[in-house]
Coordinates of C-alpha atoms in Angstrom, one line a residue:
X803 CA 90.0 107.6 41.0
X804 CA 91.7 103.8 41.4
X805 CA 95.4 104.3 40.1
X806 CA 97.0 101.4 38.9
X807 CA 98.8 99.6 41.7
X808 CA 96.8 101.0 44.4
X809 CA 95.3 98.7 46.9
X810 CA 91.4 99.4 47.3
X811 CA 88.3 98.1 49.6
X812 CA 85.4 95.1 48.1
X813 CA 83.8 97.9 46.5
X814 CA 86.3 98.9 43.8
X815 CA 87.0 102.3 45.8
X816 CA 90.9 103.3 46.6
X817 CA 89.7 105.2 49.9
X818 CA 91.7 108.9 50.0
X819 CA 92.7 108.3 46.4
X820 CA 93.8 111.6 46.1
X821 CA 96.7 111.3 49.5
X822 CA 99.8 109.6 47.7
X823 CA 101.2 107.5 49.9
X824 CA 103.9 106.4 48.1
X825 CA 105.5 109.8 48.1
X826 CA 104.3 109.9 52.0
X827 CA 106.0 107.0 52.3
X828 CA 109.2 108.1 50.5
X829 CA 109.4 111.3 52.3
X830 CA 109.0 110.5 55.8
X831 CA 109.6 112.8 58.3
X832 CA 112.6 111.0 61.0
X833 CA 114.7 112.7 62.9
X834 CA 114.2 116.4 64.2
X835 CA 117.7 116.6 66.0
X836 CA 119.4 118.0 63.8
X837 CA 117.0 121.4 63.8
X838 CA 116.8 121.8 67.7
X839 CA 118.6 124.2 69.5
X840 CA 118.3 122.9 72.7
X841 CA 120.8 125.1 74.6
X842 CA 118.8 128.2 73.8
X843 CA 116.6 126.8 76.6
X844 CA 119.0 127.2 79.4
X845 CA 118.5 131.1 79.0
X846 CA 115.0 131.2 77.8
X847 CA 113.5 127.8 80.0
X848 CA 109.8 127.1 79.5
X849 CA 107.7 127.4 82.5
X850 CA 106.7 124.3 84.1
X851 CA 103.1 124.1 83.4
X852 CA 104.1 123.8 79.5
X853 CA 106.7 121.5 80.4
X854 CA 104.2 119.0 81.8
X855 CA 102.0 119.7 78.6
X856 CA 105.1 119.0 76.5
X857 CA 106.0 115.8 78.5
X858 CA 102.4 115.1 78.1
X859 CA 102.3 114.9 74.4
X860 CA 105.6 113.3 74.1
X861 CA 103.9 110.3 75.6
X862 CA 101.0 110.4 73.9
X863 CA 102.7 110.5 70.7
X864 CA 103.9 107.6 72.0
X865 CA 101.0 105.9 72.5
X866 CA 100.8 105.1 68.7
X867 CA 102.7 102.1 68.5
X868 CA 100.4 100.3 70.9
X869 CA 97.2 101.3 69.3
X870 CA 99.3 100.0 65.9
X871 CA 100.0 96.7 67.5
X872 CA 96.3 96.3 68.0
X873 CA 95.1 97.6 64.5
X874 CA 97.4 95.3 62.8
X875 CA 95.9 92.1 63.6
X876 CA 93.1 93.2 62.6
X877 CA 91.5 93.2 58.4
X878 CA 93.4 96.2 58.0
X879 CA 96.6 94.9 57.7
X880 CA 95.0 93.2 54.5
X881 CA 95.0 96.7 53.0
X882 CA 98.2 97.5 51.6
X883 CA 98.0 101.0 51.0
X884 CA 96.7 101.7 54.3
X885 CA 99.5 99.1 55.9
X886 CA 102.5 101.3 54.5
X887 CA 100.4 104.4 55.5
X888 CA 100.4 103.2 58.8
X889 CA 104.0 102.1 59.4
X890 CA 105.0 105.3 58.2
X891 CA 103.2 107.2 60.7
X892 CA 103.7 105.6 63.5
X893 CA 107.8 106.6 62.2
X894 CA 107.2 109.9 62.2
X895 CA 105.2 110.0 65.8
X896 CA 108.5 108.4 67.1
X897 CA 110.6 110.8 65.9
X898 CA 107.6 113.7 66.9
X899 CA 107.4 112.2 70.3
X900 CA 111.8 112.1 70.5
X901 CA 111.3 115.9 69.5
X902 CA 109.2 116.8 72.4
X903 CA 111.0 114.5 75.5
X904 CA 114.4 116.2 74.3
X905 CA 113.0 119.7 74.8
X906 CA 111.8 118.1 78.2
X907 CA 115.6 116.8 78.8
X908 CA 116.8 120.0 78.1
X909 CA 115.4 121.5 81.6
X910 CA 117.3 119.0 84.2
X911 CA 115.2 121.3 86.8
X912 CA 111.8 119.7 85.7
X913 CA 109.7 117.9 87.9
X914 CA 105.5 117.1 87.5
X915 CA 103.7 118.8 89.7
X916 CA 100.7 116.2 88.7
X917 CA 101.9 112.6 89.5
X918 CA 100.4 109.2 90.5
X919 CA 97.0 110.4 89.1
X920 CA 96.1 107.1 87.8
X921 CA 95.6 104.8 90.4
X922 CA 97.8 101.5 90.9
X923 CA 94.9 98.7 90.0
X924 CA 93.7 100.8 87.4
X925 CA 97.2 100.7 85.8
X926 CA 97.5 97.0 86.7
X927 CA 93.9 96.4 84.8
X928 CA 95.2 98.8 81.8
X929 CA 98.2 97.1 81.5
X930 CA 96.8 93.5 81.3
X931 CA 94.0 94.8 79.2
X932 CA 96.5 96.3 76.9
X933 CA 98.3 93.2 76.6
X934 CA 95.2 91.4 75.8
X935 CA 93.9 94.2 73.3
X936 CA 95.1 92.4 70.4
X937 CA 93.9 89.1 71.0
X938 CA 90.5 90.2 71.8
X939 CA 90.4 93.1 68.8
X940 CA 91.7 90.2 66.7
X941 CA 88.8 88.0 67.1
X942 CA 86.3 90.8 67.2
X943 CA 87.6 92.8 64.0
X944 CA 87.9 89.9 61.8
X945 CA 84.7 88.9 62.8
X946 CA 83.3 92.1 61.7
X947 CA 85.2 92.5 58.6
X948 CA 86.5 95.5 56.6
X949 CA 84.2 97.7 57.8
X950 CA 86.0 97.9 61.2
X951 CA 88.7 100.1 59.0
X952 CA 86.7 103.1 59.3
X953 CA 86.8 102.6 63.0
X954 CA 90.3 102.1 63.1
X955 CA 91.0 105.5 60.6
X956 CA 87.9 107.3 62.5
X957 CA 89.7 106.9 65.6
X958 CA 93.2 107.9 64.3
X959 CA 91.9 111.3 62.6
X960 CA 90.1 112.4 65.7
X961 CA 93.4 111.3 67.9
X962 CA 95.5 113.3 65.6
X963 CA 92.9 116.5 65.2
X964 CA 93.4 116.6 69.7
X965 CA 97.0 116.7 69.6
X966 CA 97.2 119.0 66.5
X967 CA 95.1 121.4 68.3
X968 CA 97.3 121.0 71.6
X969 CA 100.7 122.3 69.1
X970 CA 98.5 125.1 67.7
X971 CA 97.6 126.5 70.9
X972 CA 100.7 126.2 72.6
X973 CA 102.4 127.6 69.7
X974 CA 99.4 130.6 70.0
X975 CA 99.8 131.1 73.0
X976 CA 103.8 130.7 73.2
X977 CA 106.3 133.5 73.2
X978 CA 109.6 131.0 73.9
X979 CA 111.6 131.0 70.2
X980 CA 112.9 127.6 70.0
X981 CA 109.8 126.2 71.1
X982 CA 107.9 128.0 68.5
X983 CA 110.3 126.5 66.1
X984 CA 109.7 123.2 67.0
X985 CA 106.0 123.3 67.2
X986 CA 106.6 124.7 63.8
X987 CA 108.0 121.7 62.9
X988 CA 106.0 119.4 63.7
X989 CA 103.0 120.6 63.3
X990 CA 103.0 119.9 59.1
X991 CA 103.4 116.1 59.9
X992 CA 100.8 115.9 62.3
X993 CA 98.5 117.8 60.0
X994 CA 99.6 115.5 57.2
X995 CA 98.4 112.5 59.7
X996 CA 95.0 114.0 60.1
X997 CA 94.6 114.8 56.3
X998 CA 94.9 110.9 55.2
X999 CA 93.0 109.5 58.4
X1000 CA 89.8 111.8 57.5
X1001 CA 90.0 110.8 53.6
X1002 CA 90.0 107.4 53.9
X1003 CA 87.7 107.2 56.8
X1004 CA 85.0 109.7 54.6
X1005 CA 85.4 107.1 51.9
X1006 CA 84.8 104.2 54.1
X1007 CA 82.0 105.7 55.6
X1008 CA 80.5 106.6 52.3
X1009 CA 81.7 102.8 50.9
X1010 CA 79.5 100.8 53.1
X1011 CA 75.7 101.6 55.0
X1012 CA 77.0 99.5 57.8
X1013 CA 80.4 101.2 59.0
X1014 CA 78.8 104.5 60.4
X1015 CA 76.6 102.2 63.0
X1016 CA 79.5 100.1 64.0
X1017 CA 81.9 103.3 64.2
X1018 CA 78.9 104.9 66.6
X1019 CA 78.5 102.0 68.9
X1020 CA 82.9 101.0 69.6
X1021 CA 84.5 105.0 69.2
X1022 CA 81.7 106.2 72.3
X1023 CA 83.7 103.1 73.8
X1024 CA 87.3 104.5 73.4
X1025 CA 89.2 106.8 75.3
X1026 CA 90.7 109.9 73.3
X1027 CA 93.2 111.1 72.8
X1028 CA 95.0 107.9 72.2
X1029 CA 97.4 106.7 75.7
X1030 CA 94.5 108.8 77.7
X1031 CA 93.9 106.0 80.2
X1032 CA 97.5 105.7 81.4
X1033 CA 97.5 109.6 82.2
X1034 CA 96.6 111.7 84.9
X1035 CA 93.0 112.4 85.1
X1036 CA 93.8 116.7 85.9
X1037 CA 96.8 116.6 83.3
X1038 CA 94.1 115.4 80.8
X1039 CA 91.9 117.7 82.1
X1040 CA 94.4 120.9 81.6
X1041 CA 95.2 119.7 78.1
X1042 CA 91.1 119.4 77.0
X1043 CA 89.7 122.5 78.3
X1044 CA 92.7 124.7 79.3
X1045 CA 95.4 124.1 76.8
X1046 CA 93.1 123.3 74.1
X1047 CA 90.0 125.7 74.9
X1048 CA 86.4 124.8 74.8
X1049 CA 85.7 126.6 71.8
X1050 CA 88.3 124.2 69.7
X1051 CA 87.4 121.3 71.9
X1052 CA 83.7 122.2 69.8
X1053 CA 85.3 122.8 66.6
X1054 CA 86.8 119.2 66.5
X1055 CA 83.6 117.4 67.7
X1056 CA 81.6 119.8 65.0
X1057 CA 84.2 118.5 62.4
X1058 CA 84.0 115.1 63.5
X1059 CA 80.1 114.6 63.7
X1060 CA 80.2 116.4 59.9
X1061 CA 81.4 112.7 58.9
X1062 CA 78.3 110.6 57.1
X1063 CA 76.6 109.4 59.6
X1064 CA 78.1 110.2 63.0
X1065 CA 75.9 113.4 63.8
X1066 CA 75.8 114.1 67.5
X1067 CA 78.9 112.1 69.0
X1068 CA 80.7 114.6 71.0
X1069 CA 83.6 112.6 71.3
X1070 CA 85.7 115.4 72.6
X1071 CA 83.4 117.3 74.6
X1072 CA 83.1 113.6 76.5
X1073 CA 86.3 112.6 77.1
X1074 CA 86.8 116.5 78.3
X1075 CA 84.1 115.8 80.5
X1076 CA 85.5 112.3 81.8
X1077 CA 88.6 114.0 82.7
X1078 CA 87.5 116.6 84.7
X1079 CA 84.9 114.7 86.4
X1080 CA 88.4 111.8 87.4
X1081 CA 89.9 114.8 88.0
X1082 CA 87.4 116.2 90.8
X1083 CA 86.8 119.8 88.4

């Protein structure tokens, strides 16, 4: 239902109508400081294959205010409601992403073991094609129109239903107190992330015949999760098949293709795949 003062798409529709994002808005999530106990970790240190997880999702977490930069040129920052969704978000990833490179700070021992997997032109091309991701996505988008939105919170649902999963399994699989409180933490604002991303984009997708097509032909385009193209190829490839198993690697594609229209994508299953083929598995 459209409530008064609510911003909505050229069909009438509020997409997620039922996420308030004024009270997400007035109740964001900042700093986690305050509820760390970081000294607990010099007698109870996590083991250095979490660590580079951790670091891992600290930088991806990070990641979000690029992709924002990009989105935000585009027709979506015509939408309102989804704007000051957005801005809020990428608040809370900052303070989730401060969360997780403090718990990294806290072990002065820790070194990667997996480093200068990304090779030097490839970040040089990355890095210039980032800086010209706006420009290019700017043109394109608003050439497209609104329906590009569903891309945009298509691509931001399945980003945050990767990293979710990471927490979950690390916290699962954890035994380290602290660490389990943090994860604990965290994970209610990354699910709340997820839970607006997949409302609006069902809406959109529902909204308009031609945003399911366009979301098929960019998202088997993009790189997931989020930052993944900056990363080591075997670091991704430990997060999407080790630290996040196979089995929930297939629950999030099953989840994903359930949206109208995007049966059969496999997102995950092919990024997991690009990764450990990089990677040499």
């Amino acid at each position: 239902m459209t409530r008064h003062g609510d911003s909505s798409d050229s069909t009438g529709i509020v997409p997620a109508a039922e996420f308030d994002v004024r009270q997400f808005a007035r109740e964001a999530h900042g700093s986690h400081r305050a509820s760390l106990q970081l000294e607990r970790y010099e007698q109870a240190p996590l083991d250095p294959a979490t660590l580079e997880i951790v670091d891992l999702l600290g930088r991806l977490e990070r990641s979000a205010l690029s992709y924002l930069r990009s989105v935000l040129v585009t027709p979506t920052h015509k939408d309102a409601r989804l704007t000051a969704f957005l801005v809020t978000w990428a608040y809370e990833k900052y303070w989730v992403a401060d969360a997780l490179e403090l718990v990294v700070a806290a072990h002065p021992g820790y070194a990667p073991s997996v480093t200068g997997g990304v090779p030097r032109i490839a970040r040089l091309r990355h890095g210039f094609g980032e800086r010209m991701e706006p420009i290019r996505e700017s043109v394109v988008a608003n050439l497209i129109g609104e329906d590009v939105i569903a891309v945009h919170t298509l691509t931001g649902a399945l980003d945050e239903w990767i990293t979710q999963a990471a927490y979950e399994s690390l916290l699962a699989a954890g035994d380290n107190e602290e660490f389990q409180h943090t994860l604990e933490l965290l994970l209610p604002v990354k699910r709340r992330h997820g839970e607006y991303f997949a409302a609006d984009a069902r809406d959109r997708l529902a909204a308009s015949p031609k945003a399911a097509p366009l979301a098929r032909r960019r998202l088997r385009r993009a790189a997931f999760p989020l930052g993944a193209p900056e990363e080591p190829p075997a670091l991704l490839a430990r997060l999407l098949g080790e630290v996040i198993p196979a089995r929930e690697l297939a629950a999030i594609d099953l989840r994903f293709n359930a949206f109208e229209g995007l049966a059969g994508l496999d997102l995950v299953a092919a990024a997991a795949g690009r990764a450990a083929k990089a990677s040499g598995r």
